[in-house]
Amino acid sequence: ITIICITETIYRKQNYIPYLFSFYSIIAFSFYHFLLKPKKFFNSIKMKSFISYMGLLLLLMIVNKGGSTNNYLVTLRLLGIPILAILCITYFISINKIKISFEKMFNYMLLFLGPLLSNLIFFGDFFGGRIWPPWDDGTGPVAGLAAISIIISVYMLWKKNQFLYLIPLYFSSVSIIFLASRGAIIALLISLIISGLYFLLGKNYRLLSKQTLLFMILIVYLSNMKIADGIKERFDDIGYILASEKRSSRMFVLISTYDAYIERPLYGGGTGSFLSEYLSRTSEFDINIRRHGLGLIDAHSFILQNIFEHGLIGVVITGFFFFHLITTAFNHARVYNVPTFSLILFIVLYSFTT
């Protein structure tokens, strides 16, 4: 699955592989198993309550149609297909009872992410103080992968006392600085602070250690890199936006979502309504000065997209899903002594901005 996903990412720019090819491959492979044993498929989904909520959310997306048929299908493909693929992966894990140590799994993830992030650093295109991936897939998804790599590297460095993980920590840190994704950086810092405090206060670990010293040296070095100025500019923009001195497409989305929710608080506008109504809810002045906003096909926020399209019902289902996901990850991290809580907390926080 990992090889398919990364192959798709690298070759998509050349149009050798269609968009979401990896997800379609996973679904197609599981569909064969579903035809043979459908009962087992549904039982595996019911095993965990947070997976059940994900299934409910997918069902809501399918049933609650909004906007034109074309916009409905575009949105369903963009948001529904990945959710269905995750359900299929959960099914395979449950029926095959895959046995692999967490340390090996994390090493595999870092092994596959290494070439991806190195490719970004050495061959990415610079613009406006940040970098764009050479495979032309946007900064958000790659920044998320870099943040996941940082969390795993920090875990292996502190808990396993393996200094070799300073190498992936360095490359992933440089990558997230180059990408200058505000959402990824904020979500990463919050997740590391919360899980770090629990780790340090809940156990008798020494705060002053070789790992801490090396980590601080790395932070100082990264903060003095010239490219780090791009992050400062990106965060300075937030102040200008809040002071109405600069326009942002994310602010347009926030205002449009608020208006849509007030009009249709319970069910929202339905799947595809954001794509159909976004421009009509944005002033002509804002469209003219922010022309690339015309290219938005989603809200760039899993939460705002759900509020806009599925109202209170979508928010409640998503809220229960996130709550059970976080509590399950927390208990899992406590039992197995792995960074699942940090990883899931990051993903949940990042869903507010991507």
XYZ file of C-alpha atoms in Angstrom, residues 26-149:
124
model
C -6.958 -0.774 -2.302
C -10.744 -0.651 -2.770
C -10.670 -2.851 -5.886
C -8.573 -5.477 -4.129
C -10.841 -5.505 -1.066
C -13.995 -5.631 -3.220
C -13.005 -9.121 -4.306
C -12.838 -10.186 -0.643
C -16.091 -8.372 0.092
C -17.898 -10.408 -2.568
C -16.608 -13.616 -1.006
C -17.256 -12.761 2.660
C -19.392 -9.607 3.086
C -20.357 -10.507 6.676
C -16.718 -10.562 7.735
C -16.186 -7.143 6.168
C -19.001 -5.522 8.172
C -18.014 -7.323 11.381
C -14.474 -5.972 11.064
C -15.834 -2.427 10.695
C -18.031 -2.864 13.788
C -15.032 -3.961 15.866
C -14.073 -0.389 16.720
C -16.596 2.349 17.377
C -14.477 5.062 15.728
C -14.441 3.016 12.510
C -18.239 2.750 12.701
C -18.480 6.547 12.877
C -16.257 6.787 9.811
C -18.659 4.454 8.004
C -21.610 6.629 9.099
C -19.841 9.723 7.796
C -19.267 8.033 4.436
C -22.940 7.003 4.319
C -23.989 10.593 5.083
C -21.804 11.853 2.226
C -23.446 9.409 -0.186
C -27.063 9.974 0.899
C -27.014 13.715 1.586
C -26.538 14.960 -1.993
C -26.246 18.678 -2.724
C -25.350 20.927 -5.643
C -25.088 19.654 -9.190
C -24.514 15.971 -9.940
C -21.027 16.729 -11.264
C -20.021 18.655 -8.112
C -21.522 15.894 -5.968
C -19.400 13.256 -7.721
C -16.233 15.402 -7.579
C -16.627 15.987 -3.824
C -17.554 12.378 -3.139
C -14.438 11.223 -4.971
C -12.216 13.704 -3.146
C -13.476 12.959 0.389
C -15.373 9.674 0.210
C -12.859 7.492 -1.658
C -10.035 7.976 0.921
C -12.465 7.161 3.782
C -13.598 3.998 1.993
C -9.947 3.014 1.428
C -9.227 3.415 5.169
C -12.196 1.172 5.956
C -10.795 -1.441 3.562
C -7.337 -1.295 5.174
C -8.972 -1.782 8.589
C -10.743 -4.830 7.183
C -7.494 -6.407 5.929
C -5.760 -5.823 9.251
C -8.626 -7.490 11.136
C -8.988 -10.598 8.939
C -5.292 -11.238 8.354
C -4.214 -10.419 11.916
C -1.040 -8.793 10.674
C 1.768 -9.225 13.183
C 4.603 -6.714 13.000
C 6.486 -4.897 15.730
C 5.737 -1.196 16.034
C 9.427 -0.403 15.758
C 9.626 -2.178 12.388
C 6.486 -0.458 11.176
C 7.869 2.986 12.062
C 11.191 2.115 10.409
C 9.359 1.154 7.207
C 7.481 4.474 7.261
C 10.708 6.455 7.698
C 12.401 4.356 5.007
C 9.719 5.225 2.438
C 9.392 8.852 3.521
C 13.163 9.442 3.298
C 13.420 9.527 -0.532
C 10.171 11.485 -0.762
C 11.342 14.278 1.557
C 14.872 14.280 0.086
C 13.336 14.703 -3.370
C 11.374 17.671 -2.035
C 14.432 19.359 -0.486
C 16.769 18.969 -3.479
C 14.368 19.259 -6.432
C 11.429 21.348 -5.187
C 10.499 24.691 -6.772
C 10.862 27.797 -4.600
C 8.296 30.567 -4.621
C 7.473 33.291 -2.101
C 9.826 32.018 0.607
C 8.544 28.428 0.522
C 8.915 25.330 -1.623
C 6.519 23.475 -3.905
C 6.954 19.694 -4.308
C 8.513 18.625 -7.631
C 5.589 16.237 -8.243
C 3.147 19.195 -8.105
C 0.796 17.827 -5.437
C 0.511 20.804 -3.095
C 2.272 21.498 0.179
C -0.405 20.307 2.630
C -0.209 16.494 2.240
C 3.601 16.483 2.143
C 3.827 18.732 5.221
C 1.598 16.216 7.000
C 3.969 13.370 6.045
C 6.962 15.416 7.250
C 5.233 16.051 10.592
C 4.470 12.320 11.005
C 8.141 11.589 10.266
